[in-house]
Short mmCIF file of C-alpha atoms in Angstrom, two decimals:
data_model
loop_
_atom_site.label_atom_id
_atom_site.label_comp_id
_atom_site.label_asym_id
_atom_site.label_seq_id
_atom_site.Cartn_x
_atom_site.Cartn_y
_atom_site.Cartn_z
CA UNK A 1 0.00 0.00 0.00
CA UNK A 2 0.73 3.59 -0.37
CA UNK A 3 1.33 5.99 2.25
CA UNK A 4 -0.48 8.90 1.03
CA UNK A 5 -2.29 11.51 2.98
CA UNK A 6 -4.32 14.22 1.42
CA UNK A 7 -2.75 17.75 2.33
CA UNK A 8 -4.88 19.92 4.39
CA UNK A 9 -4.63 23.50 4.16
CA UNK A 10 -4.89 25.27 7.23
CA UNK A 11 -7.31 28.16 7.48
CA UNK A 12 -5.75 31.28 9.61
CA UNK A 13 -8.39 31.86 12.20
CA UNK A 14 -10.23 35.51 12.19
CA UNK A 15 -8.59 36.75 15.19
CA UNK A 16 -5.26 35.31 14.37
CA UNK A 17 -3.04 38.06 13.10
CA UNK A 18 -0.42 37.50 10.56
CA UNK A 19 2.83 37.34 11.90
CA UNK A 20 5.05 40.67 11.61
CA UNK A 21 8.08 40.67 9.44
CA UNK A 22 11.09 40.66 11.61
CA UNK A 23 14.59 41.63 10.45
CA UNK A 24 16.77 40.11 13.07
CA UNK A 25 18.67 38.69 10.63
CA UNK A 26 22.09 37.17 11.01
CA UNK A 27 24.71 36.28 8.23
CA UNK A 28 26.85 33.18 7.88
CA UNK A 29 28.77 33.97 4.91
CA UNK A 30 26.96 34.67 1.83
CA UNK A 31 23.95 32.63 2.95
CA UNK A 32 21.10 34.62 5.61
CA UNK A 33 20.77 32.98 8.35
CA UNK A 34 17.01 33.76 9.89
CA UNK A 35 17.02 33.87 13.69
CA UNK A 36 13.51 33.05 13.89
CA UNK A 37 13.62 29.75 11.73
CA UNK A 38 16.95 28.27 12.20
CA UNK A 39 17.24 24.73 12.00
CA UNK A 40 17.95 22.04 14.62
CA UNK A 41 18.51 18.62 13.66
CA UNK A 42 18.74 15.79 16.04
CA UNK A 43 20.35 13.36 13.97
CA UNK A 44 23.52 12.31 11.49
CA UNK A 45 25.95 9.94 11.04
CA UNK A 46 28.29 12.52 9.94
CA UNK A 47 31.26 11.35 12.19
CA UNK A 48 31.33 7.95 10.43
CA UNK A 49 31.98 9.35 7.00
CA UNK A 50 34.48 11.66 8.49
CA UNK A 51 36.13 9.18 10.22
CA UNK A 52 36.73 7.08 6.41
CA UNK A 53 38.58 10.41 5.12
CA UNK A 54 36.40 12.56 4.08
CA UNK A 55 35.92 16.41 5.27
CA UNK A 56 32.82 18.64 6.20
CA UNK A 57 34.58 20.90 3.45
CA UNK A 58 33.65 18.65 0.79
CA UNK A 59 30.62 19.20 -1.61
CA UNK A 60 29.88 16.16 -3.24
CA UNK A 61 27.63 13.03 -3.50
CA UNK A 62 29.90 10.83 -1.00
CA UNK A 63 29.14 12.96 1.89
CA UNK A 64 25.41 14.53 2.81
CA UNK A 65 26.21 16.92 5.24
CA UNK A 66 28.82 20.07 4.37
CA UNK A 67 29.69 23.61 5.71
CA UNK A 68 28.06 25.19 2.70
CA UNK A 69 25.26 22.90 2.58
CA UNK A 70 24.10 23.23 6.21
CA UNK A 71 24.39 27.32 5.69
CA UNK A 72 22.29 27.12 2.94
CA UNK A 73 19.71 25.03 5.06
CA UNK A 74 19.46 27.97 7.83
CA UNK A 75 21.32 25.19 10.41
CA UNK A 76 21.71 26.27 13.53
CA UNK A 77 22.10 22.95 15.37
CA UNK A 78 23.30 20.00 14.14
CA UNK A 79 23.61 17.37 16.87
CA UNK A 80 26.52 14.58 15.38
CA UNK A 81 25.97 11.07 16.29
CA UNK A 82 28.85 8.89 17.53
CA UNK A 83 27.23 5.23 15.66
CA UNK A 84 28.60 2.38 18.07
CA UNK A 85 27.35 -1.07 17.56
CA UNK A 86 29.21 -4.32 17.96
CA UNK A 87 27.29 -6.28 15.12
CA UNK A 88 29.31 -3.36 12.99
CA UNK A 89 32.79 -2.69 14.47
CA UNK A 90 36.03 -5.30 15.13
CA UNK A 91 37.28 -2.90 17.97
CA UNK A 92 35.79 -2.63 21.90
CA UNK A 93 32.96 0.02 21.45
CA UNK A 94 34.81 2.77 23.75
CA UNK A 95 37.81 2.25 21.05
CA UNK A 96 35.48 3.02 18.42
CA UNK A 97 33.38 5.72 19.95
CA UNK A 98 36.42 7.76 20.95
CA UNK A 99 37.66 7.70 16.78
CA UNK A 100 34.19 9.28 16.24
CA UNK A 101 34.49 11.79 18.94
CA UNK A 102 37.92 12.71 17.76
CA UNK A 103 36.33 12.71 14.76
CA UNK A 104 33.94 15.71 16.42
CA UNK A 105 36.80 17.64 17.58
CA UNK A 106 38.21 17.66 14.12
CA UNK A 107 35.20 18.98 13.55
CA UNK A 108 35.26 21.68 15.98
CA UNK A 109 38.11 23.37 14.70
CA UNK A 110 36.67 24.87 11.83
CA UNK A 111 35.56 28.16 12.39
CA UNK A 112 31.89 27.58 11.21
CA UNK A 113 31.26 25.21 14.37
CA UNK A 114 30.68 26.04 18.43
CA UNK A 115 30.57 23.43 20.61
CA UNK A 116 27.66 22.56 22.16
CA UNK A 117 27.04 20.94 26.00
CA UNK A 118 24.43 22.86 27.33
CA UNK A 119 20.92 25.36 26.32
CA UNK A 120 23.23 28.53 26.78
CA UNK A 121 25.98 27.16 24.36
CA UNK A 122 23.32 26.84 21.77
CA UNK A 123 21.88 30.40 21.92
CA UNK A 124 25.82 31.24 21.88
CA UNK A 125 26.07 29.54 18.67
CA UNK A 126 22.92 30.98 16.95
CA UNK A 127 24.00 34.66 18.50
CA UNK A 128 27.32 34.54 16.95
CA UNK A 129 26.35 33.06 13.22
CA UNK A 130 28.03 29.62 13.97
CA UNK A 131 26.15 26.29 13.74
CA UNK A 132 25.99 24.83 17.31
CA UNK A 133 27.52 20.97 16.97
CA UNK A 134 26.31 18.44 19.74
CA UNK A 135 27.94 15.49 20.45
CA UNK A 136 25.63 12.89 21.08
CA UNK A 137 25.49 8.57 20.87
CA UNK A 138 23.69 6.08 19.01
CA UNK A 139 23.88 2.38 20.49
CA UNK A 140 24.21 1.65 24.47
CA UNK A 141 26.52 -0.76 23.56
CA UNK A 142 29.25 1.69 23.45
CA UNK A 143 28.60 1.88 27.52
CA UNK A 144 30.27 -1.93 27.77
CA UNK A 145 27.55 -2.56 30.52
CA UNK A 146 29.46 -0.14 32.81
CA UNK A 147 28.32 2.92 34.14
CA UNK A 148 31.51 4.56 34.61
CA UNK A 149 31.36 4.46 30.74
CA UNK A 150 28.45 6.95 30.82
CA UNK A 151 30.01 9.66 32.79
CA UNK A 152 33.41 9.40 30.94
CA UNK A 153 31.33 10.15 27.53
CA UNK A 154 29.42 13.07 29.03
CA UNK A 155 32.83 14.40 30.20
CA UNK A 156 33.86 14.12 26.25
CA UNK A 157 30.71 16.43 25.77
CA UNK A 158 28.08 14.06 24.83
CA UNK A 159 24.20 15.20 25.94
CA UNK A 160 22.54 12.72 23.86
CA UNK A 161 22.20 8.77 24.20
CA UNK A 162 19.80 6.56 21.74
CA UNK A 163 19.57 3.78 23.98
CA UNK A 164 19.55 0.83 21.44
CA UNK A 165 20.60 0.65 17.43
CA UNK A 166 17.74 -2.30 16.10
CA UNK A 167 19.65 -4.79 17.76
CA UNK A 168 19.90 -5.89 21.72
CA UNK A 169 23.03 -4.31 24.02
CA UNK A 170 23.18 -4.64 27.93
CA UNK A 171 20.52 -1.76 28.46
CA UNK A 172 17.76 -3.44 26.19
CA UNK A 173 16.33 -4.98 23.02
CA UNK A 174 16.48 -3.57 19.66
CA UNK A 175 13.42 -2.91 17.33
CA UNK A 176 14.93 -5.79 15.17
CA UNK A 177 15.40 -8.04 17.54
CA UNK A 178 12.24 -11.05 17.64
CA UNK A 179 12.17 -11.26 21.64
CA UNK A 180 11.48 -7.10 21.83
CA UNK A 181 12.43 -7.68 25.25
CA UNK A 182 12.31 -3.83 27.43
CA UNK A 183 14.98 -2.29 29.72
CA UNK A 184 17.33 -3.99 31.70
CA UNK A 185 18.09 -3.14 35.36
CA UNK A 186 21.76 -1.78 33.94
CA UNK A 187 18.92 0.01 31.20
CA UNK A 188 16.81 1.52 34.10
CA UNK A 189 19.86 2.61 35.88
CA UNK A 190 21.41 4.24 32.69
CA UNK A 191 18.21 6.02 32.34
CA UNK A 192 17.96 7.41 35.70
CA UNK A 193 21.79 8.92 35.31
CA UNK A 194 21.35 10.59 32.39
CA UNK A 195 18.50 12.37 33.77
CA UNK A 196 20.22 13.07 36.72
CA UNK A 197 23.45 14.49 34.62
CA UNK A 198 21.28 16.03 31.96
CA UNK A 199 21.47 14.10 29.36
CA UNK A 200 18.58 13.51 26.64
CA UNK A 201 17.19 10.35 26.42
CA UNK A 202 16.80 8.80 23.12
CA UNK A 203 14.28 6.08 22.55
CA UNK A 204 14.51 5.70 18.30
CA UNK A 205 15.50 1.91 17.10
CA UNK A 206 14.28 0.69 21.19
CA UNK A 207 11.97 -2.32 21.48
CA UNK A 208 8.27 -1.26 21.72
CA UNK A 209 8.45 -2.96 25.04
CA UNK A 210 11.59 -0.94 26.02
CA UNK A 211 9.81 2.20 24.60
CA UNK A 212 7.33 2.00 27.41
CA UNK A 213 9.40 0.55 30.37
CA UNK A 214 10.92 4.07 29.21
CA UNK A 215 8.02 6.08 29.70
CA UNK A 216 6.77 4.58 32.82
CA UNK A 217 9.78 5.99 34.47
CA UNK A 218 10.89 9.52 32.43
CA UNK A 219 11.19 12.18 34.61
CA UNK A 220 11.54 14.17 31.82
CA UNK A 221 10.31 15.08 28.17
CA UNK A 222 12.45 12.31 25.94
CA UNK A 223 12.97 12.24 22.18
CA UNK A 224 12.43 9.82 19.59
CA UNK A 225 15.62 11.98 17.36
CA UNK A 226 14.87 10.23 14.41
CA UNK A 227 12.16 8.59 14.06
CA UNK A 228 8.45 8.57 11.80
CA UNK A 229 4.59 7.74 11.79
CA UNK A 230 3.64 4.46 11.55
CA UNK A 231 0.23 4.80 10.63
CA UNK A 232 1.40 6.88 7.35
CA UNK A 233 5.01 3.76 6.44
CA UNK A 234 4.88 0.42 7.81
CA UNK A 235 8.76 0.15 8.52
CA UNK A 236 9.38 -0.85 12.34
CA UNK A 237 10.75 1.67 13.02
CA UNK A 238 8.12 3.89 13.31
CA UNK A 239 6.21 5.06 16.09
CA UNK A 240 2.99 3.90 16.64
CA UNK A 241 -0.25 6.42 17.18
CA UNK A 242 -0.15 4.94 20.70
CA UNK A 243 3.74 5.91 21.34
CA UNK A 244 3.38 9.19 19.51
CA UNK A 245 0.58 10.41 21.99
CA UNK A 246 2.57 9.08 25.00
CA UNK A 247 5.30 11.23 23.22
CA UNK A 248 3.13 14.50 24.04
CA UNK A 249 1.93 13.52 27.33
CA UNK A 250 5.61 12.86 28.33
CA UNK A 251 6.53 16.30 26.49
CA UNK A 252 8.81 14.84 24.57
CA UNK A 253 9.37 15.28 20.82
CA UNK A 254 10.18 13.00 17.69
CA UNK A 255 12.13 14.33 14.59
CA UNK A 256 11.32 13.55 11.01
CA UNK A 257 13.76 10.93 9.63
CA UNK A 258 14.45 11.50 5.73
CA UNK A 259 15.50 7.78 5.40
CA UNK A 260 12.76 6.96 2.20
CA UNK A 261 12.29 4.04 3.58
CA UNK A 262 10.77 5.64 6.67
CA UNK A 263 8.96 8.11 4.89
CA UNK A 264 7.19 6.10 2.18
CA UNK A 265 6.00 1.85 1.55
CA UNK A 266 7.29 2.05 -1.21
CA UNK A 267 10.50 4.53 -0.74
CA UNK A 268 9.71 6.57 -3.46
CA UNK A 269 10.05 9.44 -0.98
CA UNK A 270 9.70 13.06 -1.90
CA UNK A 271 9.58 16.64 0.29
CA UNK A 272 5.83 15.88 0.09
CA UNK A 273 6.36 13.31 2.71
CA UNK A 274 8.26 14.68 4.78
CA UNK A 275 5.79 17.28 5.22
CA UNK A 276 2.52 14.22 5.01
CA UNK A 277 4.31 13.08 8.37
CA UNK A 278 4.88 16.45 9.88
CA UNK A 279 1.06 17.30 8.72
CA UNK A 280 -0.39 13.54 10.47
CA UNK A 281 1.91 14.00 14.01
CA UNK A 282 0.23 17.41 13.91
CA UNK A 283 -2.91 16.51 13.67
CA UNK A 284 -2.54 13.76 15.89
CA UNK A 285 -1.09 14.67 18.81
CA UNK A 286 -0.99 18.61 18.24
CA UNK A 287 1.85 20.92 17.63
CA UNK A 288 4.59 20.91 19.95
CA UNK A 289 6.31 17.51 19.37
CA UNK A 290 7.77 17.05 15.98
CA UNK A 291 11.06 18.51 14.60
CA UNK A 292 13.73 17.35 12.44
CA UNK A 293 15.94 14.42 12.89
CA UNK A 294 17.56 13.91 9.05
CA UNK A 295 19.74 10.52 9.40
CA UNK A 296 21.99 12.27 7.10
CA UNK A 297 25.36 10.30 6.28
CA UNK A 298 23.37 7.39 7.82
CA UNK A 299 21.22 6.00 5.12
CA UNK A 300 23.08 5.18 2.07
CA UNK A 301 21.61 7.93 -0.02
CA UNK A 302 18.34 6.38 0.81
CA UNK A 303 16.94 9.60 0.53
CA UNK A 304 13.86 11.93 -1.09
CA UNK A 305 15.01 12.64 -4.31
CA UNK A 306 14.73 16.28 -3.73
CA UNK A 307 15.84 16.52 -0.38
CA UNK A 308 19.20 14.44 -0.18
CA UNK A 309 21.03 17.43 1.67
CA UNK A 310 20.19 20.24 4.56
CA UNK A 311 19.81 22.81 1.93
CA UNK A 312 16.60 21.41 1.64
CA UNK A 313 15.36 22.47 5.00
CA UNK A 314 14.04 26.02 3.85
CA UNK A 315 11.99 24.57 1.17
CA UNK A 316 10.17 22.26 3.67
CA UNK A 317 9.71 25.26 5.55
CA UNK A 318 8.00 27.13 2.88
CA UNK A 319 5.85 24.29 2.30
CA UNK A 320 4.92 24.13 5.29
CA UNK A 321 3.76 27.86 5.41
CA UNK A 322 1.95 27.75 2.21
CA UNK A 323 -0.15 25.48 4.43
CA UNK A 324 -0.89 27.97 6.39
CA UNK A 325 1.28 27.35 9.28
CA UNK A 326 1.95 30.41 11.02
CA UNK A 327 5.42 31.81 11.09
CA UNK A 328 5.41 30.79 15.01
CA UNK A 329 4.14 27.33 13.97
CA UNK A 330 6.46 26.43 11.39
CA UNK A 331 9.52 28.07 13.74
CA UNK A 332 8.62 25.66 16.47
CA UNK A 333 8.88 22.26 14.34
CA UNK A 334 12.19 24.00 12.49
CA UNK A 335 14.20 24.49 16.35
CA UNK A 336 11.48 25.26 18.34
CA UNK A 337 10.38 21.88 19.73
CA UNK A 338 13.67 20.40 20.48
CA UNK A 339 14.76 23.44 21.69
CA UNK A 340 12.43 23.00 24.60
CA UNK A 341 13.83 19.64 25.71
CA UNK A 342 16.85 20.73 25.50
CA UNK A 343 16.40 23.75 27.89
CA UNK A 344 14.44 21.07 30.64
CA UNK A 345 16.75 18.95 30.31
CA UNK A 346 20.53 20.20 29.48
CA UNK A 347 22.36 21.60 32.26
#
């Protein structure tokens, strides 16, 4: 079956005033940057392609994700994902994750990036024209079922954990896995310290099971970084209507993954879809609780046809206005959203 979903245009409501043009504009080189809809994106796989020779510098079809590229997409935070999973790697997972966060410091030197380990370092970043760069990790497994492991990582700067890739680690099942087993006691622990350091919790690629043994103990608003509707593609990794509304009653948010696999049956993907998702979560659950999560550098170029770099990200915008989404509206799924977990739960 298809995915599609018939676009719904938004009327303004009578008292609803349009928004004012503002001109709090910055610049990052040639390209405007707007303040008011600067992107943040919760998800790539950046430091993996880096870490096989290539360089943010580059502009070409091997790489997704360059300086120019994110400028051109209004990016004002791009969080960098340190991929860790022992099914994939021939070295101990703390080996392995500290090549991709030397990887991020590499990164760091170039003048376009700020580091980012905390809600005032990203206002920094957007104040000064740079693009904020978060260091965060996908797979428990690079924790080597000890603790210790977590707070050595957050001293390297990393505010972000995805608990699980598909597959199981010490803290839980995997989406892939058959079992689907949920968290672990090492898992519950894990997710009780990175609240208590200020860490965000990730729950894309978990086990449905482990996605609510999760939620039955968040203290705070989690994220799904990069992760879709399931009622609108089929692939398992997709959140259900069910997880999506204990999304919003958690306060957490999910961000659009451009994998076309997770966008459409049968991966013919376009911008379209992108914005079908964006339009269903919306309708479901509200506004308030989607954003962006890309997978860029993380997908094999398994991507919308038109939208296989961030320079997309101000056309999806537009789109998204031409719906009638308010200015405030489209703002809040562009940085907004995430933005908000971020300031209740970064220290």
């Amino acid at each position: 079956r298809t995915c599609a979903l018939p676009v719904v245009i938004r009327a303004m409501p009578e008292n609803e005033k349009p928004p004012a043009m503002r001109v709090d504009i910055y610049y990052m080189g040639e390209n405007k940057m707007k303040k008011e809809r600067y992107i943040i994106d919760a998800h790539c796989d950046t430091l993996c392609i880096l870490s096989n020779g290539h360089t943010i510098r580059e502009d070409n079809n091997e790489i997704n994700l360059s300086v120019e590229r994110l400028k051109k997409g209004n990016v004002g935070l791009q969080c960098f994902a340190a991929f860790v999973s022992v099914q994939m790697i021939n070295v101990a997972p703390m080996v392995r994750a500290q090549i991709l966060i030397d990887q991020y410091e590499k990164l760091l030197l170039d003048d376009a990036f700020m580091r980012v380990k905390s809600y005032a370092d990203i206002q920094n970043a957007i104040d000064s024209g740079k693009i904020g760069a978060m260091l965060t990790l996908e797979g428990g497994d690079v924790l080597e079922g000890d603790i210790n492991n977590l707070y050595k990582l957050y001293d390297k700067g990393a505010r972000m954990l995805t608990l699980t890739w598909s597959n199981k680690n010490e803290l839980a099942d995997g989406i892939a896995e058959e079992d689907g087993t949920g968290l672990t006691q090492f898992g519950r622990d894990v997710v009780s310290e990175m609240e208590r350091l200020g860490m965000v919790v990730d729950v894309s690629h978990l086990s449905n099971k482990g996605f609510w043994d999760v939620m039955e103990m968040a203290k705070k608003p989690i994220v799904a970084s990069h992760s879709n509707a399931l009622s609108l593609c089929s692939h398992m990794r997709n959140l259900s209507d069910d997880q999506l509304k204990a999304l919003k009653q958690n306060g957490g948010v999910t961000g659009i993954n451009f994998c076309a696999s997770f966008l459409e049956n049968n991966s013919n993907a376009t911008l379209d879809n992108i914005v079908r998702h964006i339009e269903y979560i919306n309708s479901l659950i509200g506004e308030g609780h989607v954003g962006f999560g890309s997978d860029y550098d993380g997908v094999d170029n398994n991507l919308p046809r038109d939208g296989r770099d961030p320079s997309c990200f101000d056309e999806i915008a537009e789109r998204l206005l031409r719906l009638n989404y308010s200015e405030k509206s489209v703002a809040d799924i562009c940085h907004g959203n995430f933005l908000r977990v971020f300031s209740e739960v970064l220290k």
